[in-house]
PDB file of C-alpha atoms in Angstrom:
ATOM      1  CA  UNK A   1      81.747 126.708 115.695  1.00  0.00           C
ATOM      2  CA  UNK A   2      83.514 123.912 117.435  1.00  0.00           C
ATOM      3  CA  UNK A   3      81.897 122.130 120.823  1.00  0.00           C
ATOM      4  CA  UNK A   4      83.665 119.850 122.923  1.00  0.00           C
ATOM      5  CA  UNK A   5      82.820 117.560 125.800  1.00  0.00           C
ATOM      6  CA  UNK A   6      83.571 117.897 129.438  1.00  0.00           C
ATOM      7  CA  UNK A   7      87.569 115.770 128.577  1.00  0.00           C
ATOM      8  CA  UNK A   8      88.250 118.329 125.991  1.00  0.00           C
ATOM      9  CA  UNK A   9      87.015 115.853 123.255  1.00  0.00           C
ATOM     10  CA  UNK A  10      85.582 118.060 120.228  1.00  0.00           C
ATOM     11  CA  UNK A  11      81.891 116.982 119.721  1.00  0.00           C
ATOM     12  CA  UNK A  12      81.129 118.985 116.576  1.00  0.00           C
ATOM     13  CA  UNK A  13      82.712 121.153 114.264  1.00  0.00           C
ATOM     14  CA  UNK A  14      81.539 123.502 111.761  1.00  0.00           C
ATOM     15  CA  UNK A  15      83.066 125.698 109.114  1.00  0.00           C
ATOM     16  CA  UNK A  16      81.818 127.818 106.290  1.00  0.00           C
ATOM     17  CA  UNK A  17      83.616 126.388 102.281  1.00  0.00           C
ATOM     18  CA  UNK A  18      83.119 127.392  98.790  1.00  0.00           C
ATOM     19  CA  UNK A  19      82.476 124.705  96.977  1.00  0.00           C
ATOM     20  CA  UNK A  20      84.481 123.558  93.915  1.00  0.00           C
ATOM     21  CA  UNK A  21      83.258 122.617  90.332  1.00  0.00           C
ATOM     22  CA  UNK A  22      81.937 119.183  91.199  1.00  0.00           C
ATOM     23  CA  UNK A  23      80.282 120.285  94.722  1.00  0.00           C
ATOM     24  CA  UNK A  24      79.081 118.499  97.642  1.00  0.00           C
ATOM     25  CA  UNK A  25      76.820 115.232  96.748  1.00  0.00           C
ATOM     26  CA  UNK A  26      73.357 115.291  99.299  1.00  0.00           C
ATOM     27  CA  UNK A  27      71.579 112.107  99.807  1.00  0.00           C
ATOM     28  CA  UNK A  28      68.625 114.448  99.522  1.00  0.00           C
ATOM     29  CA  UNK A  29      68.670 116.924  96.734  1.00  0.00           C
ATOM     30  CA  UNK A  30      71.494 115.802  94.658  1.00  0.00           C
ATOM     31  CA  UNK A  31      74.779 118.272  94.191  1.00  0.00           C
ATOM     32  CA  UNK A  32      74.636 121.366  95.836  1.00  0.00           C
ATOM     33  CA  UNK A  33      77.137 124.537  94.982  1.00  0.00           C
ATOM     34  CA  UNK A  34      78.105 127.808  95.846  1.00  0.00           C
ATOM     35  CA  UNK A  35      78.958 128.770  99.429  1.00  0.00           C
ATOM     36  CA  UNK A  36      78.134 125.949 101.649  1.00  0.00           C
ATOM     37  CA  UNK A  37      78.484 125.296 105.407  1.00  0.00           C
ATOM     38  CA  UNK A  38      79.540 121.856 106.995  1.00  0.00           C
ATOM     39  CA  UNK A  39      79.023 120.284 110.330  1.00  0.00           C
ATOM     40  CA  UNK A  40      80.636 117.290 111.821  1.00  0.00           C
ATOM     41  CA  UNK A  41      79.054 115.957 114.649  1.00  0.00           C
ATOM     42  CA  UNK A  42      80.626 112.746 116.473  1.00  0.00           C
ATOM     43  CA  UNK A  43      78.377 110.099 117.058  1.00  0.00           C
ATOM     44  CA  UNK A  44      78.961 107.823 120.182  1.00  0.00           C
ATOM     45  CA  UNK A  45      79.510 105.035 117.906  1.00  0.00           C
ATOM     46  CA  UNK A  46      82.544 106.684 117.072  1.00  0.00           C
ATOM     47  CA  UNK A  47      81.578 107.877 113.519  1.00  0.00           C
ATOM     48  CA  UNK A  48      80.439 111.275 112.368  1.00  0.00           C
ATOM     49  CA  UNK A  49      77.146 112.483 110.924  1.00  0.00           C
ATOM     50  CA  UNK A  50      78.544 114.948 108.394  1.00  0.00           C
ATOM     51  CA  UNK A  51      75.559 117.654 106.663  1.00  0.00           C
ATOM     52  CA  UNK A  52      75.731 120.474 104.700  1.00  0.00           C
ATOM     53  CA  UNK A  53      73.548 123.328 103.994  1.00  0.00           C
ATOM     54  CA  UNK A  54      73.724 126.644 101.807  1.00  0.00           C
ATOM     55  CA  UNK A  55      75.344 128.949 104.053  1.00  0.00           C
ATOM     56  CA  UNK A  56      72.600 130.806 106.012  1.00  0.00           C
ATOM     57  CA  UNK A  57      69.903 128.730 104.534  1.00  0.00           C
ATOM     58  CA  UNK A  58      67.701 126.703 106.946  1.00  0.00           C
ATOM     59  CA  UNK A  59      67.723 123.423 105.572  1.00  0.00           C
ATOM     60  CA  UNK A  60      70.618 120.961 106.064  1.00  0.00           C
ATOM     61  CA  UNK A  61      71.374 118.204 103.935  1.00  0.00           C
ATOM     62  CA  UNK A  62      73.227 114.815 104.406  1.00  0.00           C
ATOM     63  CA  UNK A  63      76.510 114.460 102.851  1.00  0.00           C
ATOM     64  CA  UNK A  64      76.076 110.894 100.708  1.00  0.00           C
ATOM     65  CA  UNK A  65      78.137 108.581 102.646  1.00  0.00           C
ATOM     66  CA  UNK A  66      77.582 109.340 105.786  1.00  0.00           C
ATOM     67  CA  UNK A  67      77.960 108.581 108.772  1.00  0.00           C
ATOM     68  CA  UNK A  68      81.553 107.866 108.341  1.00  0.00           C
ATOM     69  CA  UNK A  69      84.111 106.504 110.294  1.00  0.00           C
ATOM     70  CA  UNK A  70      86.927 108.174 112.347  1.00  0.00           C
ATOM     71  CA  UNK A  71      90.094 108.366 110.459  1.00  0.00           C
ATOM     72  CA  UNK A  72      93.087 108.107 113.125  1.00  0.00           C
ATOM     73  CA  UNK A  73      93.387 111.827 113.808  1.00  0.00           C
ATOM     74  CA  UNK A  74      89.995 111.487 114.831  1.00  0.00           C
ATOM     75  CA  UNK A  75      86.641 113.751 114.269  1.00  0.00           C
ATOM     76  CA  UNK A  76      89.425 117.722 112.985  1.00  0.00           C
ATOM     77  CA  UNK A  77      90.878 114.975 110.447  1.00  0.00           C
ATOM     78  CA  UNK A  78      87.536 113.842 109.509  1.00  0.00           C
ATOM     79  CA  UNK A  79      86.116 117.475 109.155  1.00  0.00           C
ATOM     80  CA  UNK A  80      89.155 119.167 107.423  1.00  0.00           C
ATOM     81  CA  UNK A  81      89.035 115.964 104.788  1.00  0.00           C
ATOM     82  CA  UNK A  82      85.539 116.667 104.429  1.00  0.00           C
ATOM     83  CA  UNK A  83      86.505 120.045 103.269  1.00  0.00           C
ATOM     84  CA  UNK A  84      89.346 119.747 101.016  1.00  0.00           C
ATOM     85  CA  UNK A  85      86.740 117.258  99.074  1.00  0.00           C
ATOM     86  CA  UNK A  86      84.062 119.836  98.604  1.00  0.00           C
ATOM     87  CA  UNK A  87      87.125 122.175  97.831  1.00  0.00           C
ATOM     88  CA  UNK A  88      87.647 120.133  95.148  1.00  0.00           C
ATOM     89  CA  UNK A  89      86.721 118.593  91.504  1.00  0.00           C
ATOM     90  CA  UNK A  90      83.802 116.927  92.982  1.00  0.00           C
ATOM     91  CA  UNK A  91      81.361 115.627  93.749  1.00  0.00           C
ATOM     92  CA  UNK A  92      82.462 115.295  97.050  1.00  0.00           C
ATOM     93  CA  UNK A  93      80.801 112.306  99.273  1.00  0.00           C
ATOM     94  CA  UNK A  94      81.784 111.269 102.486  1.00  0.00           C
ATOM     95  CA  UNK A  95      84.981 108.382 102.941  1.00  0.00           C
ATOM     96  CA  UNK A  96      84.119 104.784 103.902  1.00  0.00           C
TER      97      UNK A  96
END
C-alpha cells in the first residue's frame, strides 16, 4: 500500500518480503523471520521511520537503525533497499 501527498510525493510505502537467513534486526525483540511486512513512512524531517511486523500480526516493530535518511532517489529507493537487505544474509538494519 503506497500513500502519497497532495504533489504526488509518496508518503508511505508498504510491501509484504520473506525474509532471508539472517532476518530483519528489531530494536525491540531482536531478529525476526519468516514472512514479514515493511512500511516506510517519510518523516517531515526528510528521513523515514522504517517498521516491520509478521505479516498479519498486530504488532509492529522498529527496524534497528532507524529513522534513516533519504538516499537520492528518495523514500521507493529507501524502501526497495530496505527490502533487498531483509532479502538477504542478514541481519538486516536500517542504512545511516
Amino acid at each position: 500500500m503506497n500513500t502519497h501527498d497532495r504533489n504526488g510525493e509518496t508518503r508511505q510505502m508498504m510491501d509484504a518480503v520473506t525474509a532471508g537467513a539472517g532476518g530483519a534486526m528489531t530494536d525491540e525483540v531482536g531478529v525476526i523471520t519468516g514472512d514479514l511486512t515493511v512500511c516506510t513512512v517519510l518523516l517531515p524531517d526528510r528521513r523515514a521511520d522504517i517498521t516491520v511486523q509478521y505479516t498479519g500480526a498486530d504488532e509492529w516493530y522498529t527496524l534497528t537503525g532507524s529513522p534513516a535518511p533519504l538516499p537520492p532517489g528518495g523514500l521507493a529507493a529507501l524502501h526497495f533497499d530496505i527490502l533487498d537487505r531483509i532479502r538477504g544474509e542478514g541481519p538486516a538494519q536500517a542504512p545511516h
